[in-house]
Tab-separated table of C-alpha atoms and ligand atoms in Angstrom:
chain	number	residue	atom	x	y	z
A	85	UNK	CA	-5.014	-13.581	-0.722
A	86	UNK	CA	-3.934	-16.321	1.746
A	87	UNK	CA	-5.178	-19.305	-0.293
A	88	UNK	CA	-2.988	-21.794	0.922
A	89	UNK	CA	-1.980	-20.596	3.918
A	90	UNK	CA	-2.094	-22.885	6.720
A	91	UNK	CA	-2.761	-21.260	10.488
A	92	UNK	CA	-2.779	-23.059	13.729
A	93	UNK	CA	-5.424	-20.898	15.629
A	94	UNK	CA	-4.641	-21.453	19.223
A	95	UNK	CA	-7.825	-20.105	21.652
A	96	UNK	CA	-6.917	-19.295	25.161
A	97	UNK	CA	-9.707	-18.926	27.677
A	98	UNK	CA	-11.018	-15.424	28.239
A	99	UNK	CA	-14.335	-13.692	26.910
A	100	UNK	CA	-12.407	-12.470	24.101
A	101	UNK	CA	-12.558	-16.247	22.955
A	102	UNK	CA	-16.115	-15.423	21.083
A	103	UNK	CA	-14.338	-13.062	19.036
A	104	UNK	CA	-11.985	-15.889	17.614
A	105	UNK	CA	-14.903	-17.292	15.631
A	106	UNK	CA	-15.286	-13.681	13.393
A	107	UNK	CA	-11.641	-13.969	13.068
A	108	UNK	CA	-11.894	-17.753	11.838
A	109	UNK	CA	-14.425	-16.629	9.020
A	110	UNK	CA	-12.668	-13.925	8.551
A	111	UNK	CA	-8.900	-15.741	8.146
A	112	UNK	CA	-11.197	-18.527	5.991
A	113	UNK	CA	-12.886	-16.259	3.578
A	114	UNK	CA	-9.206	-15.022	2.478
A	115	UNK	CA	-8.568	-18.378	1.658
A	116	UNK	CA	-6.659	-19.330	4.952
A	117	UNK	CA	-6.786	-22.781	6.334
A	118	UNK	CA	-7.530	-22.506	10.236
A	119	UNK	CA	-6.720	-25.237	12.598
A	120	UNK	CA	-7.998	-24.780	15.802
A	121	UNK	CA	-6.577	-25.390	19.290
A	122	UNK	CA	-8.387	-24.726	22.411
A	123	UNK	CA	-7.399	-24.704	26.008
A	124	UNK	CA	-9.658	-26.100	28.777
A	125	UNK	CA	-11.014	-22.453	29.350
A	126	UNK	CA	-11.508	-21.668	25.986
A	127	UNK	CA	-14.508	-24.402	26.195
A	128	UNK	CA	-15.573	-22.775	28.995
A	129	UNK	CA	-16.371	-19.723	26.987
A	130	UNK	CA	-16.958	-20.956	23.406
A	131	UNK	CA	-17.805	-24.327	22.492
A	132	UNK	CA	-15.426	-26.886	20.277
A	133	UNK	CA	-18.699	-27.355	18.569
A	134	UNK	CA	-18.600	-23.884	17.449
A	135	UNK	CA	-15.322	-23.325	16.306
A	136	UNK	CA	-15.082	-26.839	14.776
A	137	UNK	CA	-18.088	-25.462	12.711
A	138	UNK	CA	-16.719	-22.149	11.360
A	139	UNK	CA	-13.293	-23.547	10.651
A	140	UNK	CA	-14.542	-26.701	9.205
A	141	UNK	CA	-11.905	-28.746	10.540
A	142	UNK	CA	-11.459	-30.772	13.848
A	143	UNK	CA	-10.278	-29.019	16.879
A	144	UNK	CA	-7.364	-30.113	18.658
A	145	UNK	CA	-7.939	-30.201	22.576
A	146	UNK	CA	-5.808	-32.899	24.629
A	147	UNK	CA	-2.087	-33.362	24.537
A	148	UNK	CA	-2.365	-36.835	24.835
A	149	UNK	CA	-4.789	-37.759	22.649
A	150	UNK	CA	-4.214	-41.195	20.771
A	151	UNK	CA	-6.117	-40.392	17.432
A	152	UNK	CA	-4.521	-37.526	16.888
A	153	UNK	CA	-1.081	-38.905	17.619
A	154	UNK	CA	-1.378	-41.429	15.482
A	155	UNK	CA	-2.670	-38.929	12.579
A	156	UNK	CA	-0.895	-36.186	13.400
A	157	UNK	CA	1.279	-35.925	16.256
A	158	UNK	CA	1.725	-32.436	18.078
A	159	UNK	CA	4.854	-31.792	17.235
A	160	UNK	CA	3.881	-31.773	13.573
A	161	UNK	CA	0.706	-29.717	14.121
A	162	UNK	CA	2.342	-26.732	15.516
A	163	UNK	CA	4.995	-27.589	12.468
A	164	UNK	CA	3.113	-27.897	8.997
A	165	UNK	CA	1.421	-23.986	9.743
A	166	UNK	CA	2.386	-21.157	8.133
A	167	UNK	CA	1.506	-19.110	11.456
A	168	UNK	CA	0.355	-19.938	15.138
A	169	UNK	CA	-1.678	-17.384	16.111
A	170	UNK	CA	-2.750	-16.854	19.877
A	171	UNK	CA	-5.872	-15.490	20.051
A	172	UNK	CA	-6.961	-14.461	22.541
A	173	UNK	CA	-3.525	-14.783	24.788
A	174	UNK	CA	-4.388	-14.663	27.949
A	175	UNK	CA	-1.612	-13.583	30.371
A	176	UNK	CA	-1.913	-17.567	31.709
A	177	UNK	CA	-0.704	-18.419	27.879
A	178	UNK	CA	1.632	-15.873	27.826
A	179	UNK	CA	3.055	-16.524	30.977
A	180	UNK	CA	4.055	-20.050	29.848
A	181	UNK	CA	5.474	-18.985	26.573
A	182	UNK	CA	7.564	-16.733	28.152
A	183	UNK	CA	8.487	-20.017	31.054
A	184	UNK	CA	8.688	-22.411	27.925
A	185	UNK	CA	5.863	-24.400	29.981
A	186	UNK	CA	4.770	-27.755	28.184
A	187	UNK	CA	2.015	-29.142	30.705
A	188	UNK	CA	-0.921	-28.943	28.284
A	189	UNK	CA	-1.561	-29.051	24.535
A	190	UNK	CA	-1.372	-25.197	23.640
A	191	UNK	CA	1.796	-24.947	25.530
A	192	UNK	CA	3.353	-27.880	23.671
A	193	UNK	CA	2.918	-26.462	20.698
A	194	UNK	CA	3.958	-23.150	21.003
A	195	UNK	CA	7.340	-24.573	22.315
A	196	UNK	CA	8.054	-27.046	19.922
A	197	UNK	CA	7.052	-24.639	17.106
A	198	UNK	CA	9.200	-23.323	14.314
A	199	UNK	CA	6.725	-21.072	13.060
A	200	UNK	CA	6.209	-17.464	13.285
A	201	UNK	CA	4.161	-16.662	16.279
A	202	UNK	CA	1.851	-13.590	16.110
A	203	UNK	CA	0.064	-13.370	19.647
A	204	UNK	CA	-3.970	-10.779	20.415
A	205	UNK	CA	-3.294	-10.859	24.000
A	206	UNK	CA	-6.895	-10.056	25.717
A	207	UNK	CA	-7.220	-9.872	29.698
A	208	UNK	CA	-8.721	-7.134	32.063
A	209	UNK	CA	-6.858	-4.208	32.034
A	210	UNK	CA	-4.937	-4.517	35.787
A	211	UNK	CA	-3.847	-8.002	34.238
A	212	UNK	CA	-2.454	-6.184	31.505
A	213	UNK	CA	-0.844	-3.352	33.398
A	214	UNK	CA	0.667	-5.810	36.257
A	215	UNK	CA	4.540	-5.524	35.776
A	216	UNK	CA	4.574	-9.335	35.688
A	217	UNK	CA	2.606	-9.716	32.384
A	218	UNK	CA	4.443	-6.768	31.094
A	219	UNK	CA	7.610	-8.148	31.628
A	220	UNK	CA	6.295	-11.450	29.955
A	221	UNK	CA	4.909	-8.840	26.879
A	222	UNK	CA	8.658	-7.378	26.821
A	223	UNK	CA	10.324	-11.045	26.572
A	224	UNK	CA	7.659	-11.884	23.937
A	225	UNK	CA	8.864	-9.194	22.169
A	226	UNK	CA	12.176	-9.798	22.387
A	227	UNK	CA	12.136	-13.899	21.181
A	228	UNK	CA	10.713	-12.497	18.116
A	229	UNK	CA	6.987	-12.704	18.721
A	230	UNK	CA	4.674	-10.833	17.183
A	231	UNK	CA	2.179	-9.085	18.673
A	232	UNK	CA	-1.243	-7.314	17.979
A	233	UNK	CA	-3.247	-5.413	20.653
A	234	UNK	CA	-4.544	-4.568	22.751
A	235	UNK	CA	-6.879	-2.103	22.201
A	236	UNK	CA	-8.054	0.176	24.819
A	237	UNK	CA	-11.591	0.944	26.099
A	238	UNK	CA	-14.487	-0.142	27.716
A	239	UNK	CA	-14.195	-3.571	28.741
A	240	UNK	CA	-16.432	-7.020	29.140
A	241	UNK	CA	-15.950	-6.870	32.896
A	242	UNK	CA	-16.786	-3.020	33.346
A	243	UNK	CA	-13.733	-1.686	33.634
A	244	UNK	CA	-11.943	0.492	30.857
A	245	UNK	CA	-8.199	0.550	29.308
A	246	UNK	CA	-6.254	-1.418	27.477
A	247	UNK	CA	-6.741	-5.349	27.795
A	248	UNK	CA	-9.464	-5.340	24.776
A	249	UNK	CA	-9.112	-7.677	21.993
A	250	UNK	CA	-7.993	-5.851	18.769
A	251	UNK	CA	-10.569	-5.045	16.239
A	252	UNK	CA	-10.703	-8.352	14.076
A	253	UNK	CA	-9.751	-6.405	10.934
A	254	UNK	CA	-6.738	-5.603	12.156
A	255	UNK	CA	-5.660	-9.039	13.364
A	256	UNK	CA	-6.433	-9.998	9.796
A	257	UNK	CA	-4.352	-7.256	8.323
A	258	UNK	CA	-1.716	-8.282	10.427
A	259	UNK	CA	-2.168	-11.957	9.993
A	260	UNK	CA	-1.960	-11.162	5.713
A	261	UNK	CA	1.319	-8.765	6.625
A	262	UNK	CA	2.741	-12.172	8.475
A	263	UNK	CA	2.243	-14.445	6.002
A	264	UNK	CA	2.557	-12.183	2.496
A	265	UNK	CA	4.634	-9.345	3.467
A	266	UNK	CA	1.408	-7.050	3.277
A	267	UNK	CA	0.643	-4.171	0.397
A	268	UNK	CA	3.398	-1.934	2.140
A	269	UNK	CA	6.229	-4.425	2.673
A	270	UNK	CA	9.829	-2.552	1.765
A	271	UNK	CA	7.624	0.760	1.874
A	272	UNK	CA	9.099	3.584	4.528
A	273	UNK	CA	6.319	6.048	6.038
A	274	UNK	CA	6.821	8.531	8.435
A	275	UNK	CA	3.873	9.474	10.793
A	276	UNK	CA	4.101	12.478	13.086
A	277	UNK	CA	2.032	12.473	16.241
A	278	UNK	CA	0.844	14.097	19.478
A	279	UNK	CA	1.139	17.610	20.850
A	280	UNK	CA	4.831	19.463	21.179
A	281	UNK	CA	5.397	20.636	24.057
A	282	UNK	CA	7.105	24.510	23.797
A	283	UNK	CA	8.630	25.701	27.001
A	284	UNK	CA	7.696	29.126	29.212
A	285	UNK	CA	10.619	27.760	31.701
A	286	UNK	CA	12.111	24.541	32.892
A	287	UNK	CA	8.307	23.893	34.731
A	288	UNK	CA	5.678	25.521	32.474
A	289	UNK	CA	5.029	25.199	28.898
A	290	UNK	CA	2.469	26.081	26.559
A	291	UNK	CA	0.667	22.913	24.509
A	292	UNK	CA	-1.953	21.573	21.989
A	293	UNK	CA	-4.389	19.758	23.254
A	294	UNK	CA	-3.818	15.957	21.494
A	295	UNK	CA	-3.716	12.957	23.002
A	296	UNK	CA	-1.453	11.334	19.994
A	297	UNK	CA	-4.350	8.016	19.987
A	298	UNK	CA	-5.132	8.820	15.998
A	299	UNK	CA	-1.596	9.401	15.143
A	300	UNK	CA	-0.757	6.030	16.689
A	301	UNK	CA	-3.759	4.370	15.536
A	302	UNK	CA	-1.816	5.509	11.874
A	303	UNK	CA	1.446	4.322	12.717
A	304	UNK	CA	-0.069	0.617	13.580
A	305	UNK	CA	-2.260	0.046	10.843
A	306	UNK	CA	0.531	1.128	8.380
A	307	UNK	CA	2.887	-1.324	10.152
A	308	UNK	CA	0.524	-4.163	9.665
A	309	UNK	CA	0.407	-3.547	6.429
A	310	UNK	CA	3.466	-4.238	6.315
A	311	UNK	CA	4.930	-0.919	5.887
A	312	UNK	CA	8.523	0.145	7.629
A	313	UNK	CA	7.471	2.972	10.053
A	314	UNK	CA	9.001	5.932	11.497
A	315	UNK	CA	7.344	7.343	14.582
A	316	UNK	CA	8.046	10.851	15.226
A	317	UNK	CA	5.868	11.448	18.816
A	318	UNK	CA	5.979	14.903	20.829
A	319	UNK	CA	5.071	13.668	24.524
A	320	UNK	CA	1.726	11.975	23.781
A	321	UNK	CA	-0.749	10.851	26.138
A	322	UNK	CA	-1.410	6.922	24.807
A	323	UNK	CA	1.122	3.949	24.564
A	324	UNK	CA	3.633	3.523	21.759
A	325	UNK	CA	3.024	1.805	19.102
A	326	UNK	CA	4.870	-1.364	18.977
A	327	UNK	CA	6.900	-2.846	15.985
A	328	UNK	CA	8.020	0.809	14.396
A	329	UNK	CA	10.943	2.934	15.261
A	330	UNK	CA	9.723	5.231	17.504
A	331	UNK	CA	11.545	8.871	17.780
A	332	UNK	CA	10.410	10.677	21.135
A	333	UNK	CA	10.724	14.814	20.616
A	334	UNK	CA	9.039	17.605	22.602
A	335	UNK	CA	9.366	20.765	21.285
A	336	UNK	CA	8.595	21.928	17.308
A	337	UNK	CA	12.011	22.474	16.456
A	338	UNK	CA	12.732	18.952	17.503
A	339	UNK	CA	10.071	17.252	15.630
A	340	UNK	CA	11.333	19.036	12.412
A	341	UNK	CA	14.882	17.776	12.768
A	342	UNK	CA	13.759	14.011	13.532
A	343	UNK	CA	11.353	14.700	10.440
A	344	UNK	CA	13.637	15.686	8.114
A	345	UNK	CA	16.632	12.980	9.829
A	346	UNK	CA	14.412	10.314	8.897
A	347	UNK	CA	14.168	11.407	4.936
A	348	UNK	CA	13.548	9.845	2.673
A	349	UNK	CA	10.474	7.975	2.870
A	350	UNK	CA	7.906	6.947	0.110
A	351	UNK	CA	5.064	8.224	2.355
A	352	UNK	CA	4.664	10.956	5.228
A	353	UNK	CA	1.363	11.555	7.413
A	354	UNK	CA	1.506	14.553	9.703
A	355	UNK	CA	-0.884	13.705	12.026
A	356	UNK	CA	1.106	15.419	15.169
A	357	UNK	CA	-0.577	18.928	16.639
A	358	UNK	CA	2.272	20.996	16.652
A	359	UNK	CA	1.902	23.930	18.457
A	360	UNK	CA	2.539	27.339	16.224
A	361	UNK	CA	4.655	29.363	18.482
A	362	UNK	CA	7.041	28.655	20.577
A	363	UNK	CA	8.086	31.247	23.721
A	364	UNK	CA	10.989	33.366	22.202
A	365	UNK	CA	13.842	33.361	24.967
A	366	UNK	CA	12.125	30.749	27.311
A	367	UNK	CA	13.899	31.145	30.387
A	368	UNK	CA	16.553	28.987	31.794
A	369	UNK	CA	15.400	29.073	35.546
A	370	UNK	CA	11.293	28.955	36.843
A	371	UNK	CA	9.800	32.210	36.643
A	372	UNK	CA	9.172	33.653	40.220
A	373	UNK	CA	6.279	35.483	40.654
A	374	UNK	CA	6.735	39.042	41.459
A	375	UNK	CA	4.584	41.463	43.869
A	376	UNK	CA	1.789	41.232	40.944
A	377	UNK	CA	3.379	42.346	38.450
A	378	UNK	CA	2.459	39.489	35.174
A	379	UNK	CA	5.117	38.350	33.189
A	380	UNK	CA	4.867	39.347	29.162
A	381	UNK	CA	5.664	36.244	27.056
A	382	UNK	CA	6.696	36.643	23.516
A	383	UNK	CA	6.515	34.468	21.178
A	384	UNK	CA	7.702	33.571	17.687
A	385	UNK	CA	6.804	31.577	14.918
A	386	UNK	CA	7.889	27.649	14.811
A	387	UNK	CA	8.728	26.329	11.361
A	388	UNK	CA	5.651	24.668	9.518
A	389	UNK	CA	6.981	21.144	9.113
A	390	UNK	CA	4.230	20.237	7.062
A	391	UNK	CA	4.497	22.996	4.523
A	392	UNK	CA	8.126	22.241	4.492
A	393	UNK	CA	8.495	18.914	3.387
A	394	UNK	CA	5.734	19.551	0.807
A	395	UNK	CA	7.791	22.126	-1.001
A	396	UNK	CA	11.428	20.339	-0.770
A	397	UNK	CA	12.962	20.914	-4.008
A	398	UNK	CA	14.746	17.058	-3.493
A	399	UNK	CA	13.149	13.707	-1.338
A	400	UNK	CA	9.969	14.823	-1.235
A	401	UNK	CA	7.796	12.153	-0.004
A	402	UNK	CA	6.179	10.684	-3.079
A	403	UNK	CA	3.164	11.264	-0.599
A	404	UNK	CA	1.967	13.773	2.212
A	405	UNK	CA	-0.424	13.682	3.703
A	406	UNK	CA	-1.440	16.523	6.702
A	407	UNK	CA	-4.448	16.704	8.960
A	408	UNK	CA	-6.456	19.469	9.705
A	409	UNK	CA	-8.355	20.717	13.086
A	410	UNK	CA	-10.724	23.208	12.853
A	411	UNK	CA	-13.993	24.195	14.307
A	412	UNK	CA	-15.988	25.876	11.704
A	413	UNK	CA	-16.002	25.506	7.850
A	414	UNK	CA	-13.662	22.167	7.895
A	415	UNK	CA	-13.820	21.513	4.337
A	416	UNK	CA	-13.391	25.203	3.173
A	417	UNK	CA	-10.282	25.871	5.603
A	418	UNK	CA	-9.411	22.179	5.074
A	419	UNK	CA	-9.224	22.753	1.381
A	420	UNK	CA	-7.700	26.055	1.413
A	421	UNK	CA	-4.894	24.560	4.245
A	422	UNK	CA	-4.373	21.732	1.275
A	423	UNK	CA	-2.946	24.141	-1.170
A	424	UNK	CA	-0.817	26.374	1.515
A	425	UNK	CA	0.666	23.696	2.192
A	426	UNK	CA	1.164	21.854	-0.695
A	427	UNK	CA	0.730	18.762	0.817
A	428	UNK	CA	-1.515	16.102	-1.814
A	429	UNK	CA	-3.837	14.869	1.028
A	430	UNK	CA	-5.261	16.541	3.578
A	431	UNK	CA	-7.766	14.312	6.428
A	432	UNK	CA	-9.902	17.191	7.969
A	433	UNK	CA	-11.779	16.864	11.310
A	434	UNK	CA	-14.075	19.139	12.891
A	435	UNK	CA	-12.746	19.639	16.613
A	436	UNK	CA	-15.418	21.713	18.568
A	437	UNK	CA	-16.261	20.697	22.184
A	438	UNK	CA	-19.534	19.824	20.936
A	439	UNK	CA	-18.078	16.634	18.653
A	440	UNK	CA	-16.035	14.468	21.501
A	441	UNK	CA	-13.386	14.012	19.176
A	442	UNK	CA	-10.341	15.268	20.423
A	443	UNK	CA	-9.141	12.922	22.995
A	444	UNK	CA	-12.329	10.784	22.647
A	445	UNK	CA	-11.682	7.010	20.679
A	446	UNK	CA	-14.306	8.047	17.466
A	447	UNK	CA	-13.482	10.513	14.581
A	448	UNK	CA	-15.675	11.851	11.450
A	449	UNK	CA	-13.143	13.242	8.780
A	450	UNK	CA	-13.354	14.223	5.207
A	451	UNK	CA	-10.143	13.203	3.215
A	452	UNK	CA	-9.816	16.297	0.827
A	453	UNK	CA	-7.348	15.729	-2.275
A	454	UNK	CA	-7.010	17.929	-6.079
A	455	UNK	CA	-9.954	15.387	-6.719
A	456	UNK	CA	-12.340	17.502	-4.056
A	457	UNK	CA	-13.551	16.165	-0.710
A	458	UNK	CA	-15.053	12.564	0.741
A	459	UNK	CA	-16.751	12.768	3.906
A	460	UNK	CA	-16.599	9.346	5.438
A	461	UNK	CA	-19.135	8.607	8.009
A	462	UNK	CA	-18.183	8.511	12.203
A	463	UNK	CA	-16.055	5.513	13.324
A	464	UNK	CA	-13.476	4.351	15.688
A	465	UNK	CA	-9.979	6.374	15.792
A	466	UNK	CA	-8.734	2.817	14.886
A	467	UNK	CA	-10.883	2.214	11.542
A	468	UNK	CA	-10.453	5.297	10.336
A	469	UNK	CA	-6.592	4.518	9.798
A	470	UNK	CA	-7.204	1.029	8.671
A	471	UNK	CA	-9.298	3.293	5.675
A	472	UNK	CA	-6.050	5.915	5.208
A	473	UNK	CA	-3.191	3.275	5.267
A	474	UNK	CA	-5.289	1.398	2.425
A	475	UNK	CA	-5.654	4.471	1.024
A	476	UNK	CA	-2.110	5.230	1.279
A	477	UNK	CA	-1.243	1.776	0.015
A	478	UNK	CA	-3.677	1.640	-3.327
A	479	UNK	CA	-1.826	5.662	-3.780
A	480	UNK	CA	1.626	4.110	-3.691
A	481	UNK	CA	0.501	1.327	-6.160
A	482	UNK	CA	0.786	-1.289	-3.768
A	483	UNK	CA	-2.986	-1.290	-2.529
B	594	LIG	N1	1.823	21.265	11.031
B	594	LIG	C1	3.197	21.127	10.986
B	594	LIG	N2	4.003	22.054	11.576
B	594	LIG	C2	3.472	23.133	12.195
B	594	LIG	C3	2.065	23.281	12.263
B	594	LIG	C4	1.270	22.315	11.680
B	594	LIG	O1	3.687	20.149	10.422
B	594	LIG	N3	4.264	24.011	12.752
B	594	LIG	C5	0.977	20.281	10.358
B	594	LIG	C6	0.129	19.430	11.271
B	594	LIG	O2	0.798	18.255	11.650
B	594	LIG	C7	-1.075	19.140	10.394
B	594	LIG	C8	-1.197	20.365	9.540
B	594	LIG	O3	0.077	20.986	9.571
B	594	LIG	O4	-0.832	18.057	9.520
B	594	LIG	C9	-2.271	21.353	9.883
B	594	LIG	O5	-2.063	21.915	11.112
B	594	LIG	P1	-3.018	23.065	11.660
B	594	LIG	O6	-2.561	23.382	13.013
B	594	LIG	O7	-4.456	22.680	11.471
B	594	LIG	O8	-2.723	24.227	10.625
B	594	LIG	P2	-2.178	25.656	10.874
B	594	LIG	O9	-0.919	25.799	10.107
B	594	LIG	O10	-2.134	25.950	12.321
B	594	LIG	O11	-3.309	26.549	10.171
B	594	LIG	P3	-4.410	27.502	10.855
B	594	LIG	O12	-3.682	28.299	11.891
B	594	LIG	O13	-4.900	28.309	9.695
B	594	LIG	O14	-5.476	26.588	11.393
């Protein structure tokens, strides 16, 4: 799949670095050819030896190194690849991207590249967070970088958030979207995420609990795919995904305009919670308490977005896909939900306390189609949309 593709694998120095060497055979058993870089603190955590060995070619290391110039100079090296992939960036590397830095070998390249450049940045998580690297992550960004990561959890020095090195199959997926345009490339999908939010008055409303990280997890792994990607998000606990058009809503009624504004699209996946009732007149002014006596909220029905775009008579999705939560007989309900709907996938989880899912970073779902049910087994919120968007590609005949 990327026979013939030439990447200049630049290593940065953090513990991530180790991870670099699955992503070498990884990018090599597609058919990539990998030529690696490595800072000074790269060695420090992986040797040249190492890397050398898995990507069966030399590894570049000093800018002024006379062989090399005479061979190759370093001007051409970060110019004859396809890609330069940073990975890990470390917020030292990024730092100097962002400054245009030249003082080392890494540096040098990456600012006398013409090449796409598709950074994993990797650090501890205040590193991350600090305003300073942000800002650096926002200029990135903005000169046209690419960028994959981080994920979020526990972390090599003890501490937990994001800063973690993304899963290796999803560089990879990204790396193939880069370089090929990816299975979805020219494809639209819409993904719906998180809770909605429906108000009681302007300082109380009434919720589902979702923290929007599978949603999310959806939108990116569609995106590196290569898919165009329409993020509809009621106020969701986790970070935006980057690189998709992201449409911020709160309430139901919201979410269902922005969902049917951003018709049509090949593929939708309604992964948001929305919450089934909204408060009928929700006041305009906070509700004062009064001498004991409890306030009587009505409610009424929100509009099933789900159900809706199933049945639209004209630019239906060629698609949908909805998810179902429930705590007892998921695959009965699940099924049953499937033809209510009329949606043509549905991905069922089982959300009881007892299972950690909701809010937690693993899921066990069964994807439930006219075909019957498939239980796949427990895995990370992050693999289990790597699995749908594939799905979702090989449906659209793109896979
Ligand atoms: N959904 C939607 N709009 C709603 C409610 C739900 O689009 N107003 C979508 C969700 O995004 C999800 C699917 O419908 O994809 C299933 O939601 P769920 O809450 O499990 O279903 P309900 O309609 O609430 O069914 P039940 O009350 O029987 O569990």
């Amino acid at each position: 799949m990327l026979s013939g593709k030439r990447i200049l694998l630049i290593i940065g120095g953090g513990i991530a670095a180790y991870k670099s060497l699955e992503l070498i055979r990884r990018l090599r058993d597609l058919g990539a050819v990998v030529t690696p870089v490595m800072t000074p603190s790269a060695e420090q955590f992986v040797t040249p030896l190492s890397v050398a060995a898995l990507a069966g070619e030399t590894v570049h290391r000093e800018l002024f190194d006379l062989t090399s110039e005479a061979e190759m100079g370093h001007i051409q090296l970060s110019r004859v690849a396809d890609l330069v992939l940073v990975a890990p960036a470390t917020a030292d590397l990024m730092a100097k991207m962002v400054q245009g830095l030249a003082g080392d070998l890494a540096s040098t390249l990456l600012l006398a590249t013409d090449t796409p450049v598709m950074i994993v940045p990797a650090m501890n998580v205040r590193m991350w967070q600090h305003p300073a690297t942000q800002r650096n992550l926002a200029q990135l960004l903005a000169d046209g970088v690419q960028v994959v990561g981080p994920d979020e959890g526990a972390m090599a020095c003890g501490e937990f958030g994001p800063g973690r090195f993304a899963e290796v199959p999803d560089v990879v997926d990204a790396v193939r979207s880069a370089l090929t345009g990816g299975p979805l490339a020219g494809r639209r999908v819409l993904v719906t995420s998180g809770p909605t939010h429906e108000p009681i008055d302007p300082v109380r409303y009434i919720a589902n609990r979702s923290s929007g990280a599978q949603g999310t997890a959806i939108a990116e792994a569609l995106r590196a795919l290569g898919a165009d990607v329409v993020f509809v998000t009621g106020p969701a606990e986790v970070a935006r995904p980057e690189g998709v058009e992201v449409i911020e809503v709160v309430t139901a009624t919201q979410m269902r305009a922005a969902v049917l504004g951003a018709l049509p699209v090949d593929a939708g996946v309604f992964a948001a919670a929305v919450a089934d009732w909204r408060v009928a007149s929700a006041s305009d002014s906070k509700i004062k308490k009064q001498n004991g006596q409890l306030p009587v909220l009505e409610f009424a029905e929100n509009p099933d977005i789900l159900a809706e775009v199933s049945r639209l008579p004209e630019g239906r999705p060629g698609l949908v896909v909805g998810f179902a939560a429930e705590t007892d007989d998921v695959v009965a309900h699940a099924t049953a939900k499937r033809v209510r709907k009329g949606c043509d996938w549905i991905v069922a989880n089982d959300v009881s306390p007892a299972t950690g899912i909701m809010g937690g970073s693993e899921n066990a779902v069964v994807l439930i189609s006219e075909n019957g049910s498939e239980a796949w087994p427990r895995m990370g919120k992050r693999e289990v949309a790597r699995r749908l968007a594939l799905r979702i590609a090989a449906a659209l005949g793109a896979g």
